[in-house]
PDB file of C-alpha atoms and ligand atoms in Angstrom:
ATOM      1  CA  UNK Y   1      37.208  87.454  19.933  1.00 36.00           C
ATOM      2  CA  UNK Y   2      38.023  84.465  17.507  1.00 37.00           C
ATOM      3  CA  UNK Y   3      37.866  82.047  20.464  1.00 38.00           C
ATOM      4  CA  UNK Y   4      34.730  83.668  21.522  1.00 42.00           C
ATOM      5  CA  UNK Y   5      33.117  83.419  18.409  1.00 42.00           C
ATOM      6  CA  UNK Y   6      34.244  79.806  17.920  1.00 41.00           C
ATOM      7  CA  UNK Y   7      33.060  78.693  21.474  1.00 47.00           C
ATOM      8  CA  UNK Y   8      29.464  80.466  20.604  1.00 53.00           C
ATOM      9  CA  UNK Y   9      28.962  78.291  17.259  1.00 51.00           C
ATOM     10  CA  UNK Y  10      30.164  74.978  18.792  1.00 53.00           C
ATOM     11  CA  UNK Y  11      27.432  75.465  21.478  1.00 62.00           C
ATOM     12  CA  UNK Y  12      24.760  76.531  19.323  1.00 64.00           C
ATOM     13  CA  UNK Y  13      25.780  73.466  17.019  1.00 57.00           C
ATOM     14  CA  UNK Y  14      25.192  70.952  19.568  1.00 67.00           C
ATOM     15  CA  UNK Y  15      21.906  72.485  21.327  1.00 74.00           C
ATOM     16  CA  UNK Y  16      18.535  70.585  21.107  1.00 87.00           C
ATOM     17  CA  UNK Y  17      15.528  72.632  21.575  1.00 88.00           C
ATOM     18  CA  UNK Y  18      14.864  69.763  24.598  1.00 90.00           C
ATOM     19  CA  UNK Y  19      17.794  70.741  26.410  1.00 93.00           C
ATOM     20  CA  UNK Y  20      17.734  74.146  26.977  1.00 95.00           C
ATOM     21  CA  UNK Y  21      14.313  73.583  27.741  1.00 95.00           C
ATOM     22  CA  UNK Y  22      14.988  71.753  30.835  1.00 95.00           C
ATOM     23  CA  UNK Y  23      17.472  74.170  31.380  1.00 96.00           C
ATOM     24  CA  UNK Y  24      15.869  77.087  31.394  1.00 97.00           C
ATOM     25  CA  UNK Y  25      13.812  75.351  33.630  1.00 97.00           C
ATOM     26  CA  UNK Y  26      16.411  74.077  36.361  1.00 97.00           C
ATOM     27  CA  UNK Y  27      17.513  77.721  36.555  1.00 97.00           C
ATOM     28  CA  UNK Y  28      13.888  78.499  37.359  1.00 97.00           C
ATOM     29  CA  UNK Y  29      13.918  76.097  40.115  1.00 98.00           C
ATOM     30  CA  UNK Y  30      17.169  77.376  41.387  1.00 97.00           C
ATOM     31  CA  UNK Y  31      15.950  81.060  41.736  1.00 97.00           C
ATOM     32  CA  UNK Y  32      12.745  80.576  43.189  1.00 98.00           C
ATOM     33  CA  UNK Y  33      14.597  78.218  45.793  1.00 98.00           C
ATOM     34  CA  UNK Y  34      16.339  81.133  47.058  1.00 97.00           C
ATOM     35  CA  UNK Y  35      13.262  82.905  47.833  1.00 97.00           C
ATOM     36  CA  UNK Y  36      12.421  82.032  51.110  1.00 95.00           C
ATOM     37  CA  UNK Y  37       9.092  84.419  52.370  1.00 91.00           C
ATOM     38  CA  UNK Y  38       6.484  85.943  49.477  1.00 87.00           C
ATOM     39  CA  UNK Y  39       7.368  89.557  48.740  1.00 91.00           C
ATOM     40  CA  UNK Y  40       3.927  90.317  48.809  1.00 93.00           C
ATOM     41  CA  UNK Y  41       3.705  94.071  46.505  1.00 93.00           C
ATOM     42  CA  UNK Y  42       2.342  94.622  43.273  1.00 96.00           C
ATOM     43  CA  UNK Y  43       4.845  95.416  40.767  1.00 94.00           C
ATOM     44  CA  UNK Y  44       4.533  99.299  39.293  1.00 92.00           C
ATOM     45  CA  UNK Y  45       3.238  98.952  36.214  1.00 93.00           C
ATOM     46  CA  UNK Y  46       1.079 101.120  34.263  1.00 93.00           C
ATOM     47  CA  UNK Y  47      -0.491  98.695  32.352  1.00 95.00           C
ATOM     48  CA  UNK Y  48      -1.796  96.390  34.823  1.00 96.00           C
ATOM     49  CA  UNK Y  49      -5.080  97.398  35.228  1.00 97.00           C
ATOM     50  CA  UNK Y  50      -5.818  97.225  31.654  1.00 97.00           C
ATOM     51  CA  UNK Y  51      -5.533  93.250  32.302  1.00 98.00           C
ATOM     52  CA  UNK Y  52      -8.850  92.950  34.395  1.00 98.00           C
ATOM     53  CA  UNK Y  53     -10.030  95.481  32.310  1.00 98.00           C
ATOM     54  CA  UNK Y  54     -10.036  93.352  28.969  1.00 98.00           C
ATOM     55  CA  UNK Y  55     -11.231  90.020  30.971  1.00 98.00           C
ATOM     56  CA  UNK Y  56     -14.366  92.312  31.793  1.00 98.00           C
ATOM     57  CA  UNK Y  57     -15.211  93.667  29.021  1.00 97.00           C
ATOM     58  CA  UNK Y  58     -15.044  90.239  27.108  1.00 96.00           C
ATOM     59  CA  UNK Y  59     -17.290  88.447  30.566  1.00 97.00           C
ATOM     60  CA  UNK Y  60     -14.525  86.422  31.246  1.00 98.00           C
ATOM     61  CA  UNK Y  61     -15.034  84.745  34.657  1.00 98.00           C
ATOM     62  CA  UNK Y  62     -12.154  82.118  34.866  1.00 98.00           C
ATOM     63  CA  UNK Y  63      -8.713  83.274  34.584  1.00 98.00           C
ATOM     64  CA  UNK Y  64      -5.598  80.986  33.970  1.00 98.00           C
ATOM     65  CA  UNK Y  65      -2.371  82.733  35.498  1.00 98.00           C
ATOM     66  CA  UNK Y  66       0.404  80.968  32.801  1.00 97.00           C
ATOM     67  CA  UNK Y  67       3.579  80.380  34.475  1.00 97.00           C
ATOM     68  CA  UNK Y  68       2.183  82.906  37.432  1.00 98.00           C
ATOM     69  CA  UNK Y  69       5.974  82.670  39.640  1.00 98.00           C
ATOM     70  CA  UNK Y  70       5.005  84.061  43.187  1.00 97.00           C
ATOM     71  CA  UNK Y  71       1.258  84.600  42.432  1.00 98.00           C
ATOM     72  CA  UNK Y  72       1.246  88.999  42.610  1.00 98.00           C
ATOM     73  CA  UNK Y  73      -1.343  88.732  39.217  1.00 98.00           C
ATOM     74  CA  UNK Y  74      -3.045  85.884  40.342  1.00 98.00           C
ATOM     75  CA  UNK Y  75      -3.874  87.566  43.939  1.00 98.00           C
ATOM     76  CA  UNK Y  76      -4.487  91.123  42.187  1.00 98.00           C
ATOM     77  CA  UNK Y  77      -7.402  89.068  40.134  1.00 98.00           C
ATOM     78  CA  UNK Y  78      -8.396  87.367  42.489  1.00 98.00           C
ATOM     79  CA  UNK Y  79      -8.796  90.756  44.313  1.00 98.00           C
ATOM     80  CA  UNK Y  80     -11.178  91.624  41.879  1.00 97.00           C
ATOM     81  CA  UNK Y  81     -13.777  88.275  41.495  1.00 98.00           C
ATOM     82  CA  UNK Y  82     -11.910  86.138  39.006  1.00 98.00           C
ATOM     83  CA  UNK Y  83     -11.796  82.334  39.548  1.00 98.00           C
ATOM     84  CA  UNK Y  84      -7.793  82.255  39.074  1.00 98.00           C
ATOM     85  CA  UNK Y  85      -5.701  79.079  38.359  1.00 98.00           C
ATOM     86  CA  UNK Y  86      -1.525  79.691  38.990  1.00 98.00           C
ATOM     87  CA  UNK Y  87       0.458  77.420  37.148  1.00 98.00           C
ATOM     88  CA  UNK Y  88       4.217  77.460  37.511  1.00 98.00           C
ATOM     89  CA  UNK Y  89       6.675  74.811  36.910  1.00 98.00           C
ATOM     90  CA  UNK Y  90       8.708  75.746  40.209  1.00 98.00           C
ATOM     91  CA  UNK Y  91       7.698  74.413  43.484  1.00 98.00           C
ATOM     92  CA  UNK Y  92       9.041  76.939  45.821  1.00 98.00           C
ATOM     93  CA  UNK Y  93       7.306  79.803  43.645  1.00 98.00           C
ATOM     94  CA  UNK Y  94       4.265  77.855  43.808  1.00 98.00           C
ATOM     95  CA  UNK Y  95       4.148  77.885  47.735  1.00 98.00           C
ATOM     96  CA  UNK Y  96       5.186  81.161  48.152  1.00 98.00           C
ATOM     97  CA  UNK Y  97       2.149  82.028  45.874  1.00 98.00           C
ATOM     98  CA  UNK Y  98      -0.434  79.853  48.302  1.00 98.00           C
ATOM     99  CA  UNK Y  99       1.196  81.499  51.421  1.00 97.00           C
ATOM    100  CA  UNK Y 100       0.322  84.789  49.826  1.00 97.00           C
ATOM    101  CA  UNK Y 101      -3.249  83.594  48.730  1.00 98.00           C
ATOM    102  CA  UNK Y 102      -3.725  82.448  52.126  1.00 97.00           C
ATOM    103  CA  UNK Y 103      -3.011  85.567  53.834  1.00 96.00           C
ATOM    104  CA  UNK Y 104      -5.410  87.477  52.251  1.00 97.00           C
ATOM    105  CA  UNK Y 105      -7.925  84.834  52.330  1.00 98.00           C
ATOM    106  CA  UNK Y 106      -8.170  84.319  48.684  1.00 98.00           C
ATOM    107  CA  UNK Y 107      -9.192  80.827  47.055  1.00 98.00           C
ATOM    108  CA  UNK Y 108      -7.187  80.573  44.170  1.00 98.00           C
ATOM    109  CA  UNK Y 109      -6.050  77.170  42.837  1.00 98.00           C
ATOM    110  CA  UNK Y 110      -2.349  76.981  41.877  1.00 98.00           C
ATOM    111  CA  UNK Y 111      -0.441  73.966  40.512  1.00 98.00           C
ATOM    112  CA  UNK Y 112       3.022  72.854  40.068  1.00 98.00           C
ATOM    113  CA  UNK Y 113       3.573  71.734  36.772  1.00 97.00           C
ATOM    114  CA  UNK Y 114       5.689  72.483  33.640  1.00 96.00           C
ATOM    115  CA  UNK Y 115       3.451  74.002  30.800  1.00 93.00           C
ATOM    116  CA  UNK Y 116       4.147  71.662  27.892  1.00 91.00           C
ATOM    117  CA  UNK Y 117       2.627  69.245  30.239  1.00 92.00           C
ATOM    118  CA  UNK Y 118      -0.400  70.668  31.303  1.00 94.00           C
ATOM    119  CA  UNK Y 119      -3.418  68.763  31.317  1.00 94.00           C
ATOM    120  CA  UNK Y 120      -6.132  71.096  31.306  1.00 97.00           C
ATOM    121  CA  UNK Y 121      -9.284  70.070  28.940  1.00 97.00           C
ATOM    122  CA  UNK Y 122      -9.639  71.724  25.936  1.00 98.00           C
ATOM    123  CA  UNK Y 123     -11.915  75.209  26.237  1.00 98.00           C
ATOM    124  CA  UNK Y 124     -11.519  75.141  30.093  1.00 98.00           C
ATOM    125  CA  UNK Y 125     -10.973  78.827  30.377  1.00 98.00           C
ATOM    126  CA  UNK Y 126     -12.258  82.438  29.516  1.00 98.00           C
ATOM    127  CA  UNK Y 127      -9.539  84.166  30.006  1.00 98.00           C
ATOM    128  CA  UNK Y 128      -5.603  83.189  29.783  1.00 98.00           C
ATOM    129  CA  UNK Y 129      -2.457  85.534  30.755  1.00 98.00           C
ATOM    130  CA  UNK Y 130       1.244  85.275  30.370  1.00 98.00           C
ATOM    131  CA  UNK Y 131       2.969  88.150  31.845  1.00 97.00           C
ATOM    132  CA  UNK Y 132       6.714  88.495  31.032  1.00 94.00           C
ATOM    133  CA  UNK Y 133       6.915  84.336  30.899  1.00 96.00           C
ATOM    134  CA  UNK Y 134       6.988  83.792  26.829  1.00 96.00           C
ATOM    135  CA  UNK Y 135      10.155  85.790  26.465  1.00 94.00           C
ATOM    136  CA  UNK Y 136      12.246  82.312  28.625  1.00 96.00           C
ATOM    137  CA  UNK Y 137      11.298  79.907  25.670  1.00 96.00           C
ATOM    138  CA  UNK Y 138      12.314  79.820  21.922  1.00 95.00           C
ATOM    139  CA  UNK Y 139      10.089  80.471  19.331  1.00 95.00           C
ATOM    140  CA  UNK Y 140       9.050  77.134  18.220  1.00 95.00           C
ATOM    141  CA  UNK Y 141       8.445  76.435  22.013  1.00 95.00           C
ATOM    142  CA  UNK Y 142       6.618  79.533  21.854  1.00 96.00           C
ATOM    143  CA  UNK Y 143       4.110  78.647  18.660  1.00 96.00           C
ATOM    144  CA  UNK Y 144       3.571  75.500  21.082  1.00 95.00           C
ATOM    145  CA  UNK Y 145       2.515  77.227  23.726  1.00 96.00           C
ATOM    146  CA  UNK Y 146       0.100  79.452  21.657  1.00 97.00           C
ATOM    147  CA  UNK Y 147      -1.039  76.628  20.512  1.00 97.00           C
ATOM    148  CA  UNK Y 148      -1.973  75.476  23.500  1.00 97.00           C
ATOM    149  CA  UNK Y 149      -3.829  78.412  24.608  1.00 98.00           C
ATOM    150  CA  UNK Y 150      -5.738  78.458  21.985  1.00 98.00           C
ATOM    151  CA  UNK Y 151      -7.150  75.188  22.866  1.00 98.00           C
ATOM    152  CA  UNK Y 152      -7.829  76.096  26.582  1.00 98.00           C
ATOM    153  CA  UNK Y 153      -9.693  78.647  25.710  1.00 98.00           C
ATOM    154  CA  UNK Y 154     -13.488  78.801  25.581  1.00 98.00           C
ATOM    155  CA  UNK Y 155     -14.986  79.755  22.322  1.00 97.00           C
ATOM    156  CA  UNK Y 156     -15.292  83.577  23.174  1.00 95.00           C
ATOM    157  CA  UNK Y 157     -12.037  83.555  25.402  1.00 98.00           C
ATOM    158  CA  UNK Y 158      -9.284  86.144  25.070  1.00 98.00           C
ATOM    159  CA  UNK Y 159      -5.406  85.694  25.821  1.00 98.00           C
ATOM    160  CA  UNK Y 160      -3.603  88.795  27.534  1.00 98.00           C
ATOM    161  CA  UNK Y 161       0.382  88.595  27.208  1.00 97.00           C
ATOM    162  CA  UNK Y 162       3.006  90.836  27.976  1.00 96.00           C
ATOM    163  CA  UNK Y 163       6.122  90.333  26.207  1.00 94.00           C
ATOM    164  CA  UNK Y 164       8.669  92.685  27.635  1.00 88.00           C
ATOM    165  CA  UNK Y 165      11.580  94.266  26.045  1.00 83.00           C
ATOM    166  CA  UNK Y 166      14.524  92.033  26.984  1.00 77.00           C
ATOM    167  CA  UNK Y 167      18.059  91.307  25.505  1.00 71.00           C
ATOM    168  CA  UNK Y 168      21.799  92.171  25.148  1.00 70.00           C
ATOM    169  CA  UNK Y 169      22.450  90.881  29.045  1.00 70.00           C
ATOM    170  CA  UNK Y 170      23.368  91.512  31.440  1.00 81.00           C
ATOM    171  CA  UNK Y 171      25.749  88.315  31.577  1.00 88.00           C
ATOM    172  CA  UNK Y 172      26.761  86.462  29.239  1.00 93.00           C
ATOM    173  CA  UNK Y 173      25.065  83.787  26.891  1.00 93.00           C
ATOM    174  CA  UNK Y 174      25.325  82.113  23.271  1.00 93.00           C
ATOM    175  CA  UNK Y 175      22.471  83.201  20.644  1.00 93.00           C
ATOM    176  CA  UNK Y 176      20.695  80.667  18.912  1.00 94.00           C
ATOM    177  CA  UNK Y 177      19.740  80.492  15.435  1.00 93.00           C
ATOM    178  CA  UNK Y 178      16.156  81.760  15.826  1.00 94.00           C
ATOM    179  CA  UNK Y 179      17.969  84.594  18.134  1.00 93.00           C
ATOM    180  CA  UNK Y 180      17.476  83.313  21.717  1.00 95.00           C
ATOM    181  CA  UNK Y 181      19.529  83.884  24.119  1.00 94.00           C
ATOM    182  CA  UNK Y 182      21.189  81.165  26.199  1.00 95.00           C
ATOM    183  CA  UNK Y 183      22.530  82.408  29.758  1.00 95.00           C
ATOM    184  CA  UNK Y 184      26.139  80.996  30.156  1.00 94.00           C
ATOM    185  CA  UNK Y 185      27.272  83.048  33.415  1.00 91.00           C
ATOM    186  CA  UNK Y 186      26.982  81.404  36.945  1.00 89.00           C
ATOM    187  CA  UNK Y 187      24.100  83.827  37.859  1.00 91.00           C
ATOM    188  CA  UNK Y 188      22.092  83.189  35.296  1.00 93.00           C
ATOM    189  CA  UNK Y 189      23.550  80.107  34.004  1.00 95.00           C
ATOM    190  CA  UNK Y 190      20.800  77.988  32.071  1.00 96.00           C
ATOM    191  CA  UNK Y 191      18.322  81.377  31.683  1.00 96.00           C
ATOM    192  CA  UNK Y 192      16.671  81.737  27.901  1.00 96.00           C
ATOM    193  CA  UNK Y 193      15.503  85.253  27.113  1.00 95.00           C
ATOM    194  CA  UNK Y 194      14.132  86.241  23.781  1.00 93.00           C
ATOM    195  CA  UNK Y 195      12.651  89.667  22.390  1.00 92.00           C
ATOM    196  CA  UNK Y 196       9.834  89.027  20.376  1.00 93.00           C
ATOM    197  CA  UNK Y 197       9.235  91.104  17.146  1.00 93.00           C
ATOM    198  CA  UNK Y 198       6.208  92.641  16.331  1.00 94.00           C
ATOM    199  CA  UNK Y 199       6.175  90.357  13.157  1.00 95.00           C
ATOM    200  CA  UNK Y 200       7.178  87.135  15.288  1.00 96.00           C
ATOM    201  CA  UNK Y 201       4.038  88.077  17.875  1.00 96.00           C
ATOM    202  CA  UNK Y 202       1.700  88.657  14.521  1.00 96.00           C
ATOM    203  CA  UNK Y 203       2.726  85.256  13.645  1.00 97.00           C
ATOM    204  CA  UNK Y 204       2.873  83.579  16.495  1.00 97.00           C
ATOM    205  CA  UNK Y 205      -0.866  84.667  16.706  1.00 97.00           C
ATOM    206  CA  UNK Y 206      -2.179  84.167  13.718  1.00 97.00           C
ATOM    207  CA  UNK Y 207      -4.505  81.470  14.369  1.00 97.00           C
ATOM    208  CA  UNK Y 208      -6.411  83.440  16.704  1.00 98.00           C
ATOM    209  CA  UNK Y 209      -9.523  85.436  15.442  1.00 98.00           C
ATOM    210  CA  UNK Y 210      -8.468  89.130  16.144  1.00 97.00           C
ATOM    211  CA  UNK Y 211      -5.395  90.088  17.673  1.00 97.00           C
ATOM    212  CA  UNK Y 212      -4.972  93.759  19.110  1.00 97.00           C
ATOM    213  CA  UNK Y 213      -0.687  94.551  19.967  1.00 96.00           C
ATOM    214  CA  UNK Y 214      -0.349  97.865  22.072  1.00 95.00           C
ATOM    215  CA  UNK Y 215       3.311  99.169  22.947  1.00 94.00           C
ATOM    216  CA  UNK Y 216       3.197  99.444  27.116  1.00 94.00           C
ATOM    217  CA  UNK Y 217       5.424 101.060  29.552  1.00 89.00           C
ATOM    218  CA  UNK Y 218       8.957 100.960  28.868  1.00 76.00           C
ATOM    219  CA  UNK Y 219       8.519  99.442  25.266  1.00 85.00           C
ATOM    220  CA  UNK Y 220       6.834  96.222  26.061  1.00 91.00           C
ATOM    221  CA  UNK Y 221       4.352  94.892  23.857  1.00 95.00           C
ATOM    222  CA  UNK Y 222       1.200  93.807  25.053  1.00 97.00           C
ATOM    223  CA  UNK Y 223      -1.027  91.546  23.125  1.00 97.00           C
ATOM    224  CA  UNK Y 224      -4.485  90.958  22.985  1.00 98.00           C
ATOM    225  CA  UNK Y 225      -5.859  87.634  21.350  1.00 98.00           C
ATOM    226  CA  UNK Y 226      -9.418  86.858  20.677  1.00 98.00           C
ATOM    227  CA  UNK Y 227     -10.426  82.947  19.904  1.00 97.00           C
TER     228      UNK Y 227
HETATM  229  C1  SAM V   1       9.967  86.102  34.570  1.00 59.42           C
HETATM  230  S1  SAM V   1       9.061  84.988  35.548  1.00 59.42           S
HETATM  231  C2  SAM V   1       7.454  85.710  35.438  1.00 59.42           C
HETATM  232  C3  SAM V   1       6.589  85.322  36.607  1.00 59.42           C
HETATM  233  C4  SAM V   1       5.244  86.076  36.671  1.00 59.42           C
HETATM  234  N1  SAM V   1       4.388  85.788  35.531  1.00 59.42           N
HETATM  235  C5  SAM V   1       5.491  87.544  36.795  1.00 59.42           C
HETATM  236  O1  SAM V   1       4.997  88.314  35.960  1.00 59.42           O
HETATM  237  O2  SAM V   1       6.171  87.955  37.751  1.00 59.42           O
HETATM  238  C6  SAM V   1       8.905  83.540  34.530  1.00 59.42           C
HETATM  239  C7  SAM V   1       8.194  82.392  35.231  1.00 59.42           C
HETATM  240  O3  SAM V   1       8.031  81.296  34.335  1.00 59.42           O
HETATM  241  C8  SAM V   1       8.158  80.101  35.060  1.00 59.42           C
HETATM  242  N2  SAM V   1       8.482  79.031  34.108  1.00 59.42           N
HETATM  243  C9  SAM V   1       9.594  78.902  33.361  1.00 59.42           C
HETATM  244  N3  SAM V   1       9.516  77.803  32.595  1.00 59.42           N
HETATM  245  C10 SAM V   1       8.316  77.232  32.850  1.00 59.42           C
HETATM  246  C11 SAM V   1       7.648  76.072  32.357  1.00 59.42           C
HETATM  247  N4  SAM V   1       8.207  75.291  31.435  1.00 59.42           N
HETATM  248  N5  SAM V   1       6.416  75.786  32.832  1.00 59.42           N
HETATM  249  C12 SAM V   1       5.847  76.579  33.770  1.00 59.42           C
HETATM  250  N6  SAM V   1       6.423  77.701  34.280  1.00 59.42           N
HETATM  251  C13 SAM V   1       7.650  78.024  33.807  1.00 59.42           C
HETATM  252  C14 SAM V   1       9.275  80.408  36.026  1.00 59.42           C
HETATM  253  O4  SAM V   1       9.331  79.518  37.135  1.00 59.42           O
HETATM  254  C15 SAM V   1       8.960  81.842  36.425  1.00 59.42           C
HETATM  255  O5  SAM V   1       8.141  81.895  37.570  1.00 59.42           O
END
């Protein structure tokens, strides 16, 4: 337990927010490399209709689809009318998303790229979601990237998240000081995961006009920010 405990602080001594970052994201790559064909099903959950839902009632038209993996919530809006961007930062997820799009006949524009790099102009979209993607960064990567989607959104856009309830494995990882966890374990080996608070979400938010937080299926918490 001692050596445990001793390993633990040593690693969370010498971490830089920049490495795990790029870690997090080479285990990304990895997985997504082992996918081969798009498992192309909806996932079962209870809240997903709500998304379109809240894009409508707000006349949102142009959807971004933030860190969108495989591209099941970009094809489900684009099901439904929206203009959808995909952005992921792993290839392989990214193609498995456009052979998807493609069999249904859907135009939907996805890109490869890592999010603290994205170069959309400022106010370029109604309507941003992040399902279950801001629980793989740390929290001052996380006020970053709400930063960010503040500034991509129009003046009357709205930001839909889902932050799900995640932690305490399995496998094993190293906790860092703001309480993410690093993946250690060959499976996951690289993974971050946090669980967002209701306070850390009402902070991480706070620059927005209005923000709504609802508790969804299984205890995850959605939130709904207003520009
Ligand atoms: C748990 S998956 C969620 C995927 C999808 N939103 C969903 O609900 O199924 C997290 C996604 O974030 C992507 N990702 C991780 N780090 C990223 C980064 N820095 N930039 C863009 N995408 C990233 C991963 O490749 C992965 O597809």
């Amino acid at each position: 337990m001692e050596n445990t405990r001793q390993e633990t602080d040593k690693e969370t001594q010498n971490y830089s927010e920049k490495s795990v970052y790029d870690q997090n994201i080479i285990f990304w790559e990895n997985a997504w490399n082992m996918v081969k064909s798009p498992y192309t099903q909806l996932p079962n959950l209870g809240y997903l209709p709500r998304i379109p839902e809240i894009f409508s009632t707000q006349g949102a038209r142009k959807i971004l689809d933030f860190g969108c993996g495989s591209g099941w919530l970009s094809v489900y809006l684009a099901r439904q009318g929206f203009e959808v961007i995909g952005v992921d930062v792993a290839a392989q997820a990214i193609k498995l998303a456009e052979t998807w799009a493609l069999q249904e006949d859907l135009k939907i524009a996805f890109d490869v790229s890592d999010i603290a790099s994205l170069t959309y102009a400022d106010a370029s979209f109604d309507g941003i979601v992040a399902n279950s993607i801001f629980e793989h960064f740390t929290l001052s990567q996380a006020e970053s990237m709400t930063r960010k989607v503040h500034d991509m959104l129009t003046p009357d856009g709205v930001f839909v998240g889902c932050f799900d309830k995640v932690g305490g494995g399995p496998g094993e990882y190293y906790t860092l000081p703001d309480g993410t966890h690093v993946y250690t374990d060959k499976a996951r080996k690289g993974m971050l995961l946090r669980r967002f608070s209701k306070n850390e979400l009402t902070e991480l938010f706070a620059h927005f006009a209005t923000v709504e937080m609802l508790t969804v299926d299984n205890e995850s918490l959605m939130v709904i920010a207003r520009k």
